[in-house]
Coordinates of C-alpha atoms and ligand atoms in Angstrom, one line a residue:
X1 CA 0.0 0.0 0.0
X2 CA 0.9 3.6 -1.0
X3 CA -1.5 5.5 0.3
X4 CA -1.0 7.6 3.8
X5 CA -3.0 6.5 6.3
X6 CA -4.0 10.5 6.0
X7 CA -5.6 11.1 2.7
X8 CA -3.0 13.1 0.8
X9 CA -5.3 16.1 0.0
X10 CA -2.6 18.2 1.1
X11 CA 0.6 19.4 -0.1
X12 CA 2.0 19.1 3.9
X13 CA 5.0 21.1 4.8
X14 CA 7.8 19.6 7.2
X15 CA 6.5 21.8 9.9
X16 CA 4.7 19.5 12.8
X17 CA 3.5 21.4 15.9
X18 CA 3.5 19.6 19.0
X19 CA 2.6 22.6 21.1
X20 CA 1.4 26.0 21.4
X21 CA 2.4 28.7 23.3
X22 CA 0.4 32.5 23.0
X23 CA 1.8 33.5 19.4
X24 CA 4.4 30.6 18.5
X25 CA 4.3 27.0 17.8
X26 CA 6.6 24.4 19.0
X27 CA 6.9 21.4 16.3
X28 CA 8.2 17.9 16.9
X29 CA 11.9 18.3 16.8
X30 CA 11.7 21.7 19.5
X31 CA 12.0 24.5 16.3
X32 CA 10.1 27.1 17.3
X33 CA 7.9 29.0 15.0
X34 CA 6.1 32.4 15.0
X35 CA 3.2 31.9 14.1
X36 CA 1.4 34.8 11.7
X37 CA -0.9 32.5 10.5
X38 CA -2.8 31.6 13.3
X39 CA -4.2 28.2 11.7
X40 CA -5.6 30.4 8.9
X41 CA -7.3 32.8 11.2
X42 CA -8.5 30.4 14.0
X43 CA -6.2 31.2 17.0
X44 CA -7.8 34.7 17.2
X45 CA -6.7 34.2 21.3
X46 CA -3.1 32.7 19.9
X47 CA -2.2 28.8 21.7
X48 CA -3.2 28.4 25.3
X49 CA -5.3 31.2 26.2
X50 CA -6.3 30.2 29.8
X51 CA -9.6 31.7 29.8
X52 CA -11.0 29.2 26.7
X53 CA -9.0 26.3 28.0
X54 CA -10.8 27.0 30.9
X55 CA -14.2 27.4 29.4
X56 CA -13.8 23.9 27.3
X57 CA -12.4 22.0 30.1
X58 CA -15.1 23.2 32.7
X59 CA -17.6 22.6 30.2
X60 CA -16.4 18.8 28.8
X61 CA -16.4 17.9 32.4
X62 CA -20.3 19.6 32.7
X63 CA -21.8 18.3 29.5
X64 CA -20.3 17.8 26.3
X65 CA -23.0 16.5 24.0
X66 CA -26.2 16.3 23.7
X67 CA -28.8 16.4 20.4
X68 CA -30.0 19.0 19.7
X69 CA -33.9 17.4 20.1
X70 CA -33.3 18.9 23.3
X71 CA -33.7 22.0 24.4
X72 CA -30.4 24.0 24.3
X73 CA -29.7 26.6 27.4
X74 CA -25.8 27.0 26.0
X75 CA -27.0 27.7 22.2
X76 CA -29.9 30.0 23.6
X77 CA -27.2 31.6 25.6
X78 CA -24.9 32.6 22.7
X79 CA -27.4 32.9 19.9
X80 CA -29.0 35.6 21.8
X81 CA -25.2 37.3 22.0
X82 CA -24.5 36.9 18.7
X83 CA -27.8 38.7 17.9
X84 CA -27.6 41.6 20.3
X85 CA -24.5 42.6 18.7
X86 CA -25.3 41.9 14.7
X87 CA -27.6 42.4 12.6
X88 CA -29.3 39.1 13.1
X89 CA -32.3 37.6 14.5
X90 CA -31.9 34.0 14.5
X91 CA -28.7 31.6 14.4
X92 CA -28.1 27.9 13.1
X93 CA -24.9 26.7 14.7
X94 CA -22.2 24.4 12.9
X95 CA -19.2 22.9 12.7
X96 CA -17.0 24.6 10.2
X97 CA -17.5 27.8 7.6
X98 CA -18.2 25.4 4.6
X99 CA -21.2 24.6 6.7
X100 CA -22.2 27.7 7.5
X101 CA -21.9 28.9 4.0
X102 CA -24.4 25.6 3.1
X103 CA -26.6 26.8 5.5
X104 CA -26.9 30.2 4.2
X105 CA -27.4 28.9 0.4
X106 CA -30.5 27.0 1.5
X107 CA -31.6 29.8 3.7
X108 CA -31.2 32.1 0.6
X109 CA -33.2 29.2 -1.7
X110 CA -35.8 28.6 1.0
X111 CA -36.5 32.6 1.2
X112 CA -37.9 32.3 -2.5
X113 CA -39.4 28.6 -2.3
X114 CA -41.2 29.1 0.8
X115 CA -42.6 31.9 -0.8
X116 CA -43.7 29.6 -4.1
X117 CA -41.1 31.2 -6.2
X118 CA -39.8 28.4 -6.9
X119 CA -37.7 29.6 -10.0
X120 CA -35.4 31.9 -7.5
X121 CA -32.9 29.5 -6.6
X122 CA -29.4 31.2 -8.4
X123 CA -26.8 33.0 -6.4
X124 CA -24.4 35.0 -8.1
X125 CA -21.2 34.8 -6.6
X126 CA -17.7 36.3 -7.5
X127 CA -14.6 35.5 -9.1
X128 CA -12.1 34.1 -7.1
X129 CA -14.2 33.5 -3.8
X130 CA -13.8 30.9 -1.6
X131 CA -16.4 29.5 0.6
X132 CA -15.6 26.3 1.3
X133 CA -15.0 22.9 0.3
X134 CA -18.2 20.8 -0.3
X135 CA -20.0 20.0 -3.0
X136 CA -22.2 23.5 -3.4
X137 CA -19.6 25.7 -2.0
X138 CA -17.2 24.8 -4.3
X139 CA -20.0 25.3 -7.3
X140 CA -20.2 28.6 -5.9
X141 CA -16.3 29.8 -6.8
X142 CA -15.4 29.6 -10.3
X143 CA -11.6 28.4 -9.4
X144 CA -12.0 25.2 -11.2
X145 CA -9.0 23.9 -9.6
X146 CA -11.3 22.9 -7.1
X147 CA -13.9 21.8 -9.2
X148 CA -11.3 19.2 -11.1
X149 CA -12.3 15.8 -10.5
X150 CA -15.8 16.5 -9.0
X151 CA -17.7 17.4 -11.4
X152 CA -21.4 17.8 -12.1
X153 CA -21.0 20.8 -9.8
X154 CA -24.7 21.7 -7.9
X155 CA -26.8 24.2 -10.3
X156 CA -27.7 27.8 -9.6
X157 CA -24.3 29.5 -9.7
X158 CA -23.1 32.6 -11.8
X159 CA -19.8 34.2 -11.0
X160 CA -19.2 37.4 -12.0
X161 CA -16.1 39.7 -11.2
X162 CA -14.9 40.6 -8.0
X163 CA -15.7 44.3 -7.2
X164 CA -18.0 45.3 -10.1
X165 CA -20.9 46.5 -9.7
X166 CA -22.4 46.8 -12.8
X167 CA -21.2 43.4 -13.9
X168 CA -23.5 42.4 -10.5
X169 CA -26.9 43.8 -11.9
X170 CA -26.3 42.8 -15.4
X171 CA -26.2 39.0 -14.0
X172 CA -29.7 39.5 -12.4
X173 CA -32.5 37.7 -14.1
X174 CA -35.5 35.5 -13.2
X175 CA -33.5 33.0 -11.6
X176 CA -31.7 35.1 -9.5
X177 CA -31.8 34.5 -4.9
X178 CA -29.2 36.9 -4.2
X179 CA -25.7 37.6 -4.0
X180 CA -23.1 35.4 -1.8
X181 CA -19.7 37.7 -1.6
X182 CA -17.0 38.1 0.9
X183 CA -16.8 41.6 2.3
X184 CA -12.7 40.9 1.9
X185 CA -11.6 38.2 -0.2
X186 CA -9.4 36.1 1.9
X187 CA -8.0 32.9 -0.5
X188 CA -8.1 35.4 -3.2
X189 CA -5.5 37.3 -1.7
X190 CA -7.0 39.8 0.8
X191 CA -8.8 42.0 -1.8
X192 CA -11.2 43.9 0.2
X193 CA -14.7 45.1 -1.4
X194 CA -14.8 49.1 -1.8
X195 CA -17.8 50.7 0.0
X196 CA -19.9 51.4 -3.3
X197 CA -19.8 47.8 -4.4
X198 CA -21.4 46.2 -0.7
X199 CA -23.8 49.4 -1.0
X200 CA -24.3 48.9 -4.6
X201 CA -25.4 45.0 -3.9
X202 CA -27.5 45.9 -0.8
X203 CA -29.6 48.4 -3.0
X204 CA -30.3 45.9 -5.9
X205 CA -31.0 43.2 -3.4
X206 CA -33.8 45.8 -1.7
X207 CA -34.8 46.3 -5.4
X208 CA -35.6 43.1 -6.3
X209 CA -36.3 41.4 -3.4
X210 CA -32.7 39.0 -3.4
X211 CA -31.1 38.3 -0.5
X212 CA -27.8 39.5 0.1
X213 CA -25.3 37.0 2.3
X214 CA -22.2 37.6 3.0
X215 CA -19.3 35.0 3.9
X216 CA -17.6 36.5 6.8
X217 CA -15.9 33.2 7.7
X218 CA -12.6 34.5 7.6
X219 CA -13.1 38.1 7.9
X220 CA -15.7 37.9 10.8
X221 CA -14.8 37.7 14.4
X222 CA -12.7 41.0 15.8
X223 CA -10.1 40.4 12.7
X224 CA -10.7 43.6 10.7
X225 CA -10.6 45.5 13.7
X226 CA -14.7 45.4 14.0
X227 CA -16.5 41.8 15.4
X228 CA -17.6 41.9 11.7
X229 CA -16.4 43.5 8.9
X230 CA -19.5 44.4 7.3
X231 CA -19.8 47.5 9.8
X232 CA -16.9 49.1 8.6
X233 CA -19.4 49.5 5.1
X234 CA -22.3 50.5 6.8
X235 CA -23.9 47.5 4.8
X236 CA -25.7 44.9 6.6
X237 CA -26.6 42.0 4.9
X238 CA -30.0 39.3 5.2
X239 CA -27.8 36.4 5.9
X240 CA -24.1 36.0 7.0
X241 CA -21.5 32.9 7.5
X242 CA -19.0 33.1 10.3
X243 CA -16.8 30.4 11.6
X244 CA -12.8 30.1 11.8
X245 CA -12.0 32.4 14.4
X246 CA -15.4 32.1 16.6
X247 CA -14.1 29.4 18.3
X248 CA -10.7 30.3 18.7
X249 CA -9.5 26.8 17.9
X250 CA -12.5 25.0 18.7
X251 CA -14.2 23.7 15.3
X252 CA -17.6 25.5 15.3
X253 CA -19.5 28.2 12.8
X254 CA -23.0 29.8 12.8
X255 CA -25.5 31.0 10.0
X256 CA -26.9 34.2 10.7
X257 CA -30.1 35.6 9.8
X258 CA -32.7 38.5 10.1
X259 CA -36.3 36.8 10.9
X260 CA -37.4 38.1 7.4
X261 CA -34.3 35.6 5.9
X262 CA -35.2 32.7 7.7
X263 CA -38.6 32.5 7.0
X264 CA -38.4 29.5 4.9
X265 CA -36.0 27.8 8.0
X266 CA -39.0 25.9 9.6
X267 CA -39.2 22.7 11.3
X268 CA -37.5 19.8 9.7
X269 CA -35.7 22.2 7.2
X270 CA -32.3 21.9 8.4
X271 CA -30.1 20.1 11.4
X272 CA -26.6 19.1 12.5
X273 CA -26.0 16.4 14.9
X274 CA -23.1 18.2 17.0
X275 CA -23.7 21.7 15.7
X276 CA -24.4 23.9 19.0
X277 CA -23.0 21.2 20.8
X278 CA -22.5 22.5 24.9
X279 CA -19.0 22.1 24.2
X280 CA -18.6 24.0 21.0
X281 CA -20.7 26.8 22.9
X282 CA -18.9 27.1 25.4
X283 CA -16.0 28.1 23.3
X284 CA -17.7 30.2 21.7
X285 CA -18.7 32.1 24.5
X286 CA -15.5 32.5 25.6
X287 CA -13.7 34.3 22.6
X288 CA -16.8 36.4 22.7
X289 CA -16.0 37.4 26.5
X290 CA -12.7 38.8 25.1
X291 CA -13.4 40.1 21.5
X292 CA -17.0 41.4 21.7
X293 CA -15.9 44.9 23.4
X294 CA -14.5 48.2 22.0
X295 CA -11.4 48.2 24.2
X296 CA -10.5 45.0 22.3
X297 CA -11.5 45.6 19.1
X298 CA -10.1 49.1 19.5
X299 CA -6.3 47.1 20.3
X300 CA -6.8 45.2 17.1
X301 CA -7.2 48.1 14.9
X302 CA -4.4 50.3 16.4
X303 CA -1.9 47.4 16.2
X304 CA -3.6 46.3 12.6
X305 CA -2.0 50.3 12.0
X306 CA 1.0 49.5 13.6
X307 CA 1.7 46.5 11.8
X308 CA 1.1 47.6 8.4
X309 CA 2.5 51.0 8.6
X310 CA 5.9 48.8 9.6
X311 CA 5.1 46.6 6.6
X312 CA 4.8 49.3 4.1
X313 CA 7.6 51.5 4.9
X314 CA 9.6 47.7 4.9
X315 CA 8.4 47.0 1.3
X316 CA 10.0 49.8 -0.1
X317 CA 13.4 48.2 0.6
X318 CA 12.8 45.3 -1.6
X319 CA 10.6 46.6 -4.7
X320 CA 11.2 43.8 -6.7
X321 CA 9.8 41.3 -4.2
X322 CA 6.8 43.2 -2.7
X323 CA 4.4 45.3 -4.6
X324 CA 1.6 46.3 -2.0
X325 CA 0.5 45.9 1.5
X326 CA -3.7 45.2 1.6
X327 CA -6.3 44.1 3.6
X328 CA -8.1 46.0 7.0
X329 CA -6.9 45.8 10.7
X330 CA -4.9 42.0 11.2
X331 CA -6.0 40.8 8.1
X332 CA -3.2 42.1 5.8
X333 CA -1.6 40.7 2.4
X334 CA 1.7 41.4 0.6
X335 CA 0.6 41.2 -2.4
X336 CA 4.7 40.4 -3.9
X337 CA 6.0 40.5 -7.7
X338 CA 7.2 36.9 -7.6
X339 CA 5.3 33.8 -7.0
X340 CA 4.7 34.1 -3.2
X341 CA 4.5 30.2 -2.4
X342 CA 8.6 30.3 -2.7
X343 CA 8.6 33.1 -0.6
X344 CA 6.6 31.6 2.2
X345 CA 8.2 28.1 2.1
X346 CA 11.3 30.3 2.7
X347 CA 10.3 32.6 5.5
X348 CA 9.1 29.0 7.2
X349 CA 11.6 27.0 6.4
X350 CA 15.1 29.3 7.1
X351 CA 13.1 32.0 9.5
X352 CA 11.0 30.2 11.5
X353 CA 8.3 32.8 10.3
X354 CA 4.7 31.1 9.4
X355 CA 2.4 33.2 7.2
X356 CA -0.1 31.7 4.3
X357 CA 0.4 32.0 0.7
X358 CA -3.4 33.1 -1.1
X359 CA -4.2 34.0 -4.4
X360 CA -3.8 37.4 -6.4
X361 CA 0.5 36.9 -6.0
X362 CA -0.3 37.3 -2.6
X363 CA 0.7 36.2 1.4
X364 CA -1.2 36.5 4.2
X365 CA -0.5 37.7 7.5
X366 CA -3.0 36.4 9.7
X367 CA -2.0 36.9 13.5
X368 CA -3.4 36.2 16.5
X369 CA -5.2 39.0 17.5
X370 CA -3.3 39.2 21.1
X371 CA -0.1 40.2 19.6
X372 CA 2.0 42.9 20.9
X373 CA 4.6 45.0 19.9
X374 CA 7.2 42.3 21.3
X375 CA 5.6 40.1 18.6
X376 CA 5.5 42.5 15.4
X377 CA 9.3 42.9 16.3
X378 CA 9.9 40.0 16.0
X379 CA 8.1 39.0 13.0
X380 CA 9.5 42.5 10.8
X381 CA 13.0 41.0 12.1
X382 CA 12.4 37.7 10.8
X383 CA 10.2 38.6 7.7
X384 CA 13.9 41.1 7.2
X385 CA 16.1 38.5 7.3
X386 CA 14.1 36.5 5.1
X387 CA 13.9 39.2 2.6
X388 CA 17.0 39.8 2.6
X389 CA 18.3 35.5 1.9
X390 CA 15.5 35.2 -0.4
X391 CA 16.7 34.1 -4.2
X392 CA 13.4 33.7 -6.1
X393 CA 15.4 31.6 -8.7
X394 CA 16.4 29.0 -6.1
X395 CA 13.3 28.9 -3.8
X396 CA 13.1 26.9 -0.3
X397 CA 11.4 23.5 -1.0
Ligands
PLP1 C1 -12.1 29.0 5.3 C2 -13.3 29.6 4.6 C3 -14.5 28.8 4.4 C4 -14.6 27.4 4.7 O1 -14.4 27.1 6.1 P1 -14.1 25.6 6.5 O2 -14.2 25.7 8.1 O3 -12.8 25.2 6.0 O4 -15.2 24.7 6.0 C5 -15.5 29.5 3.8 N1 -15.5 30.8 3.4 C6 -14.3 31.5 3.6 C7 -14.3 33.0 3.2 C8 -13.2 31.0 4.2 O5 -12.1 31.7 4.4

């Protein structure tokens, strides 16, 4: 047999964390690694925040489990958070953002079928999004690397480009549900939507009656400096994804959505075995005690500032490896002039430095959101030195 015992969907790296500690992994041999990735913006508390270690183990020692054909005190508890500080009224709990984004596609479908317009069941969605891995979240990006292989993708997709507006009402027709867009683009490189776009969506979607979601998975949850980033555009949408860094580690998302959304998300529409599970709520819980309050959020933008003003008066020392710095508090992309995979093996591999290649020529930095200024030091020192040893010809393996 050939095969790894772990299906070899990905490309891993030689990196193997054993153990975390605040902003830096440990791996298996004892290298230690700073880690600007944060699990691809999960650790939004960084490794071994006692306050949600303490929250999980309290609460797997209470009640871990139990189906959700029971009432639910923990899910009450946190949906009623989540909607006293969003736009929401109601909230389906899950296990990961692909599931969230499912969730909000049927909610989206069900808005038009429960109403007997049964022909409304297209999204149009944008080039280069991703939202996900399963089978209709990957219909709904047009990267058809990830479509290779799978294929008959689920109907009722049409992408159109990223950013354009008038490319977005020229796809509307009888079919149309609504749009599904990320607010930033994340995969795609960090490209964040301007203001007139989201507003531009929001007023065709109160035009013709579409619903307007938006997949906040990565961008949600204190990481653009706001708990989401929709209210940095003043834009709210009917129905929003989150996931990734709700549970700070802890594998759980939510579908959000006003009252007028969910109207076709009745009895025996939907349901998740673990989703909302006591444990995964108490998690949850948890990174909202410490994200959910200006004095946080307030942190994250300030050192968002402080971070990229460092990284875009460093850029200019190495024009032909960096072109731009992008993206909204600590979710920022170097977008670079060479291929930036290379770059990142490099900074990993010879700088201990972990950051995460995305589309557009792009890398993400994706910190925790508890980083100092002991920690940007460190990481302009060692993203410096990297710079600095880098030879895109020969690039780190
Ligand atoms: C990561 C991501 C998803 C998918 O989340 P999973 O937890 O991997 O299923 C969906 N949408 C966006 C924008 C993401 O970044």
């Amino acid at each position: 047999m050939s095969i790894t015992p772990l299906m070899p969907v990905y490309p891993r790296c030689g990196v193997r964390p054993v153990r975390g500690e605040h902003c830096h992994l440990i791996s298996e041999d004892g290298t230690r690694y700073l880690d600007f990735a944060s699990g691809i913006a999960v650790n939004l508390l960084g490794h071994s925040n006692e306050h949600l270690i303490g929250a999980i183990q309290k609460q797997a020692a209470t009640l871990m489990h139990v189906s959700n054909l029971y009432g639910s005190p923990q899910g009450e508890h946190l949906a009623q958070r989540l909607v006293d500080l969003t736009f929401a009224d109601t909230v389906f709990f899950t296990n990961s953002g692909a599931e969230a984004v499912e969730c909000a596609i049927k909610t989206a479908r069900a808005y038009h079928q429960h109403a007997g317009n049964d022909e409304k069941y297209e999204l149009i969605t944008f080039k280069n999004a991703f939202h996900g891995r399963t089978m209709a979240t990957i219909s709904a990006s047009n990267q058809e690397k990830m479509h290779k292989g799978f294929l008959p993708l689920l109907q009722g997709f049409k992408y159109v480009d990223f950013d354009d507006l008038e490319g977005a009402k020229a796809a509307i027709g009888p079919n149309t549900a609504g749009f599904l867009v990320e607010p930033i683009q994340g995969e795609g490189g960090i490209r964040d939507a301007s203001d007139e776009f989201l507003k531009g969506l929001r007023a065709l979607c109160d035009e013709h009656d579409l619903m307007l979601i938006f997949d906040e998975v990565q961008c949600g949850v204190a990481r653009t400096g706001t708990l989401y980033a929709y209210e940095q555009y003043g834009v709210e949408p009917d129905i929003m994804a989150t996931a990734k860094g709700i549970g700070g580690g802890f594998p759980m998302g939510a579908c959000l959505a006003t009252e007028k959304a969910a109207r076709g998300m009745v009895i025996g529409t939907h349901g998740s075995t673990y989703g909302g599970n006591p444990l995964a709520m108490a998690a949850g819980e948890a990174v909202l005690d410490v994200v959910a309050n200006e004095e946080f959020l307030g942190t994250v933008k300030a050192t968002g500032e402080r971070l990229r003003g460092r990284l875009e008066q460093f850029i200019g020392n190495y024009p032909d490896l960096f072109e731009l710095v992008r993206g909204r508090g600590l979710m920022l992309g170097v977008k670079m002039k060479v291929e930036p995979r290379g770059f990142v093996a490099h900074m990993r591999d010879n700088h201990q430095l972990l950051a995460v290649a995305a589309g557009d020529m792009t890398f993400r930095v994706l910190p925790p959101l508890v980083i100092g200024d002991a920690e940007i030091d460190e990481f302009m020192e060692k993203l410096s030195a990297a710079s600095e040893s880098y030879n895109p010809e020969a690039p780190a393996t």
